Amino acid sequence: AQSVTQLGSHVSVSEGALVLLRCNYSSSVPPYLFWYVQYPNQGLQLLLKYTSAATLVKGINGFEAEFKKSETSFHLTTPSAHMSDAAEYFCAVSDSGGKLIFGQGTELSVKP
Amino acid sequence: NAGVTQTPKFQVLKTGQSMTLQCAQDMNHNSMYWYRQDPGMGLRLIYYSASEGTTDKGEVPNGYNVSRLNKREFSLRLESAAPSQTSVYFCATSRAANYGYTFGSGTRLTVV
């Protein structure tokens, strides 16, 4: 069965610093992988997705993620954090039926 | 161009009361989903509907029922609300497994 683990429930960085949010998955089939962002009191918005094309995926708001099969990882990064990046981030894997299985979420705080 | 619309946005129920959460989409997607979001637990699938006329249980279906009224609408019913059902509920739709989901803005439910 597929599963997702996000390392770190809370990450705090300074404005302008590199952001790294970690996601590891398990899947018995080639996975579809997703990162979503949730701003306070809002729904989830798709940041980016991996669907077996390029292993380095670029998304919205300057974020990107690299699919590493050997490490079963799909970590999310952005080179320079902005105050507006403060939100909760969810990694998800699609199971064979197309249902998404979500990680526990990582809350990103950005300090001025 | 509403996407996925959930009503109501907020609700307070007393233990034992019943209510129906409504979800409607105008994206012509076949698949629809209900998730609940609880702190530190990510999103957990309650029920889903792969197409009009079909519904299936997800990870946490106890205490809930669903109806896929037509292609556009997928409702979630709590027959006898319990405090453990206090949560934020999200409806989502999907075109296909590799597209990910489009989410509604959520219903914040408190059971007292």
Short mmCIF file of C-alpha atoms in Angstrom, two decimals:
data_model
loop_
_atom_site.label_atom_id
_atom_site.label_comp_id
_atom_site.label_asym_id
_atom_site.label_seq_id
_atom_site.Cartn_x
_atom_site.Cartn_y
_atom_site.Cartn_z
CA ALA A 1 0.00 0.00 0.00
CA GLN A 2 1.13 3.51 -0.73
CA SER A 3 2.12 5.86 2.06
CA VAL A 4 3.74 9.26 2.52
CA THR A 5 5.97 10.54 5.30
CA GLN A 6 6.80 14.21 5.72
CA LEU A 7 9.80 14.78 7.97
CA GLY A 8 9.22 17.70 10.30
CA SER A 9 5.79 18.98 11.24
CA HIS A 10 7.13 22.51 11.48
CA VAL A 11 9.96 24.26 9.63
CA SER A 12 11.07 27.81 10.37
CA VAL A 13 13.36 29.81 8.08
CA SER A 14 14.43 33.41 7.70
CA GLU A 15 13.23 35.51 4.80
CA GLY A 16 15.57 34.96 1.84
CA ALA A 17 16.81 31.59 3.09
CA LEU A 18 16.59 28.26 1.30
CA VAL A 19 13.50 26.21 2.05
CA LEU A 20 13.63 22.39 2.06
CA LEU A 21 10.52 20.39 2.92
CA ARG A 22 11.06 16.65 2.99
CA CYS A 23 8.77 13.95 1.64
CA ASN A 24 9.36 10.22 1.36
CA TYR A 25 6.89 7.83 -0.16
CA SER A 26 6.32 4.14 -0.54
CA SER A 27 4.58 2.76 -3.58
CA SER A 28 4.35 -0.62 -5.25
CA VAL A 29 3.83 0.98 -8.64
CA PRO A 30 5.45 3.96 -10.40
CA PRO A 31 3.95 6.82 -8.47
CA TYR A 32 2.26 10.07 -9.26
CA LEU A 33 3.43 12.56 -6.64
CA PHE A 34 2.05 15.95 -5.67
CA TRP A 35 2.75 18.91 -3.45
CA TYR A 36 -0.13 21.07 -2.24
CA VAL A 37 -0.09 24.32 -0.30
CA GLN A 38 -2.74 25.46 2.16
CA TYR A 39 -2.89 29.06 3.29
CA PRO A 40 -4.74 29.81 6.54
CA ASN A 41 -8.47 29.13 6.38
CA GLN A 42 -8.32 28.11 2.73
CA GLY A 43 -8.50 24.93 0.70
CA LEU A 44 -5.52 23.15 -0.80
CA GLN A 45 -3.90 24.42 -3.97
CA LEU A 46 -1.73 22.33 -6.28
CA LEU A 47 1.91 23.50 -6.27
CA LEU A 48 3.41 20.90 -8.59
CA LYS A 49 3.20 17.28 -9.65
CA TYR A 50 5.41 14.45 -10.88
CA THR A 51 3.83 12.14 -13.45
CA SER A 52 6.86 10.18 -14.80
CA ALA A 53 8.19 12.81 -17.18
CA ALA A 54 11.10 15.03 -16.03
CA THR A 55 12.41 14.16 -12.57
CA LEU A 56 12.88 17.85 -11.69
CA VAL A 57 9.48 19.46 -11.55
CA LYS A 58 8.89 23.20 -11.40
CA GLY A 59 5.74 24.58 -9.88
CA ILE A 60 4.13 27.85 -8.98
CA ASN A 61 5.58 30.53 -6.70
CA GLY A 62 9.20 29.54 -7.40
CA PHE A 63 8.97 26.05 -5.88
CA GLU A 64 10.43 22.92 -7.39
CA ALA A 65 10.76 19.27 -6.41
CA GLU A 66 13.02 16.44 -7.53
CA PHE A 67 11.84 12.86 -7.85
CA LYS A 68 14.55 10.45 -6.68
CA LYS A 69 13.48 6.86 -7.17
CA SER A 70 16.54 5.40 -5.44
CA GLU A 71 15.74 7.40 -2.30
CA THR A 72 11.92 7.21 -2.68
CA SER A 73 11.90 10.94 -2.08
CA PHE A 74 10.16 13.98 -3.51
CA HIS A 75 11.52 16.93 -1.52
CA LEU A 76 10.20 20.45 -2.12
CA THR A 77 12.54 23.42 -2.32
CA THR A 78 12.62 27.11 -3.05
CA PRO A 79 15.90 29.05 -3.07
CA SER A 80 14.68 32.15 -1.28
CA ALA A 81 11.79 32.22 1.18
CA HIS A 82 9.25 35.03 1.10
CA MET A 83 6.92 36.02 3.90
CA SER A 84 4.05 35.04 1.60
CA ASP A 85 5.32 31.43 1.53
CA ALA A 86 4.19 30.90 5.13
CA ALA A 87 1.59 28.14 4.89
CA GLU A 88 1.11 24.41 5.40
CA TYR A 89 2.49 22.11 2.75
CA PHE A 90 1.25 18.61 1.99
CA CYS A 91 2.92 15.88 -0.01
CA ALA A 92 0.67 13.24 -1.59
CA VAL A 93 0.96 10.05 -3.62
CA SER A 94 -1.69 8.69 -5.93
CA ASP A 95 -2.70 5.06 -5.43
CA SER A 96 -3.53 2.71 -8.26
CA GLY A 97 -7.16 3.84 -8.21
CA GLY A 98 -6.29 7.52 -8.43
CA LYS A 99 -7.02 8.37 -4.81
CA LEU A 100 -4.53 10.66 -3.09
CA ILE A 101 -2.80 9.61 0.12
CA PHE A 102 -1.51 12.61 2.03
CA GLY A 103 1.37 13.13 4.40
CA GLN A 104 0.83 14.72 7.79
CA GLY A 105 1.75 18.17 6.55
CA THR A 106 4.61 20.59 7.28
CA GLU A 107 3.92 24.07 8.53
CA LEU A 108 6.39 26.61 7.14
CA SER A 109 7.08 29.76 9.10
CA VAL A 110 9.10 32.62 7.59
CA LYS A 111 10.81 35.07 9.93
CA PRO A 112 11.55 38.64 8.82
CA ASN B 1 -15.98 29.55 -13.04
CA ALA B 2 -16.57 28.39 -9.47
CA GLY B 3 -14.72 25.04 -9.61
CA VAL B 4 -15.72 23.18 -6.42
CA THR B 5 -18.27 24.77 -4.10
CA GLN B 6 -18.87 23.57 -0.55
CA THR B 7 -21.69 24.64 1.73
CA PRO B 8 -21.91 25.60 4.50
CA LYS B 9 -18.51 27.11 5.35
CA PHE B 10 -19.06 26.87 9.11
CA GLN B 11 -21.40 24.80 11.25
CA VAL B 12 -21.86 24.09 14.95
CA LEU B 13 -23.85 20.99 15.89
CA LYS B 14 -24.91 19.48 19.15
CA THR B 15 -24.04 15.85 19.82
CA GLY B 16 -26.63 13.62 18.18
CA GLN B 17 -27.80 16.12 15.59
CA SER B 18 -27.64 15.34 11.91
CA MET B 19 -26.56 17.41 8.96
CA THR B 20 -25.54 17.19 5.31
CA LEU B 21 -22.49 18.83 3.82
CA GLN B 22 -22.97 19.78 0.20
CA CYS B 23 -20.43 19.75 -2.60
CA ALA B 24 -20.97 20.76 -6.22
CA GLN B 25 -18.49 20.96 -9.10
CA ASP B 26 -18.72 22.52 -12.52
CA MET B 27 -15.54 20.92 -13.91
CA ASN B 28 -17.23 17.89 -15.49
CA HIS B 29 -14.98 15.54 -13.50
CA ASN B 30 -16.06 11.97 -12.90
CA SER B 31 -14.32 11.43 -9.55
CA MET B 32 -15.27 13.17 -6.34
CA TYR B 33 -13.91 12.78 -2.79
CA TRP B 34 -14.59 13.73 0.81
CA TYR B 35 -11.66 14.20 3.20
CA ARG B 36 -11.38 15.35 6.77
CA GLN B 37 -8.42 17.36 8.02
CA ASP B 38 -7.28 17.15 11.62
CA PRO B 39 -4.14 18.73 13.13
CA GLY B 40 -1.07 16.54 12.73
CA MET B 41 -2.93 13.92 10.73
CA GLY B 42 -3.01 15.38 7.27
CA LEU B 43 -6.08 14.64 5.18
CA ARG B 44 -7.87 11.34 5.52
CA LEU B 45 -10.28 9.97 2.95
CA ILE B 46 -13.84 9.40 4.17
CA TYR B 47 -15.66 8.35 1.00
CA TYR B 48 -15.17 8.69 -2.70
CA SER B 49 -17.14 8.33 -5.91
CA ALA B 50 -15.35 7.23 -9.06
CA SER B 51 -18.35 8.04 -11.23
CA GLU B 52 -22.02 8.96 -11.04
CA GLY B 53 -23.93 6.21 -9.29
CA THR B 54 -20.98 4.67 -7.45
CA THR B 55 -19.57 5.31 -4.00
CA ASP B 56 -16.90 3.56 -1.94
CA LYS B 57 -15.51 3.77 1.57
CA GLY B 58 -12.19 5.37 2.27
CA GLU B 59 -9.94 5.21 5.30
CA VAL B 60 -12.36 6.67 7.92
CA PRO B 61 -15.98 6.05 6.83
CA ASN B 62 -17.58 5.25 10.20
CA GLY B 63 -20.31 7.68 11.18
CA TYR B 64 -20.76 9.05 7.67
CA ASN B 65 -22.86 8.37 4.59
CA VAL B 66 -22.64 9.83 1.11
CA SER B 67 -24.82 10.37 -1.94
CA ARG B 68 -23.66 10.97 -5.48
CA LEU B 69 -26.81 12.71 -6.65
CA ASN B 70 -25.58 13.34 -10.19
CA LYS B 71 -22.28 14.07 -11.87
CA ARG B 72 -22.04 17.52 -10.28
CA GLU B 73 -23.05 16.85 -6.68
CA PHE B 74 -21.61 14.69 -3.90
CA SER B 75 -23.00 15.12 -0.39
CA LEU B 76 -21.72 13.89 2.97
CA ARG B 77 -24.18 13.15 5.77
CA LEU B 78 -23.59 12.85 9.49
CA GLU B 79 -26.58 10.97 10.91
CA SER B 80 -25.74 11.43 14.60
CA ALA B 81 -22.87 13.83 15.12
CA ALA B 82 -20.21 13.10 17.74
CA PRO B 83 -17.48 15.39 19.14
CA SER B 84 -14.89 13.17 17.39
CA GLN B 85 -16.31 14.45 14.09
CA THR B 86 -15.19 17.99 14.84
CA SER B 87 -12.94 18.69 11.89
CA VAL B 88 -12.49 20.57 8.64
CA TYR B 89 -14.10 18.74 5.74
CA PHE B 90 -12.90 19.10 2.18
CA CYS B 91 -14.54 18.01 -1.03
CA ALA B 92 -12.33 17.44 -4.07
CA THR B 93 -12.69 16.40 -7.68
CA SER B 94 -10.33 14.77 -10.13
CA ARG B 95 -10.15 14.42 -13.86
CA ALA B 96 -7.69 11.50 -13.74
CA ALA B 97 -5.03 10.05 -11.46
CA ASN B 98 -2.17 12.03 -12.97
CA TYR B 99 -3.98 15.39 -12.73
CA GLY B 100 -4.37 15.56 -8.97
CA TYR B 101 -7.32 17.13 -7.25
CA THR B 102 -9.19 20.41 -7.25
CA PHE B 103 -10.36 21.23 -3.74
CA GLY B 104 -13.25 23.19 -2.35
CA SER B 105 -12.65 25.79 0.35
CA GLY B 106 -13.79 23.51 3.15
CA THR B 107 -16.46 23.26 5.86
CA ARG B 108 -15.36 23.84 9.43
CA LEU B 109 -17.58 21.68 11.66
CA THR B 110 -17.69 21.80 15.44
CA VAL B 111 -19.69 19.25 17.41
CA VAL B 112 -20.36 20.20 21.04
#
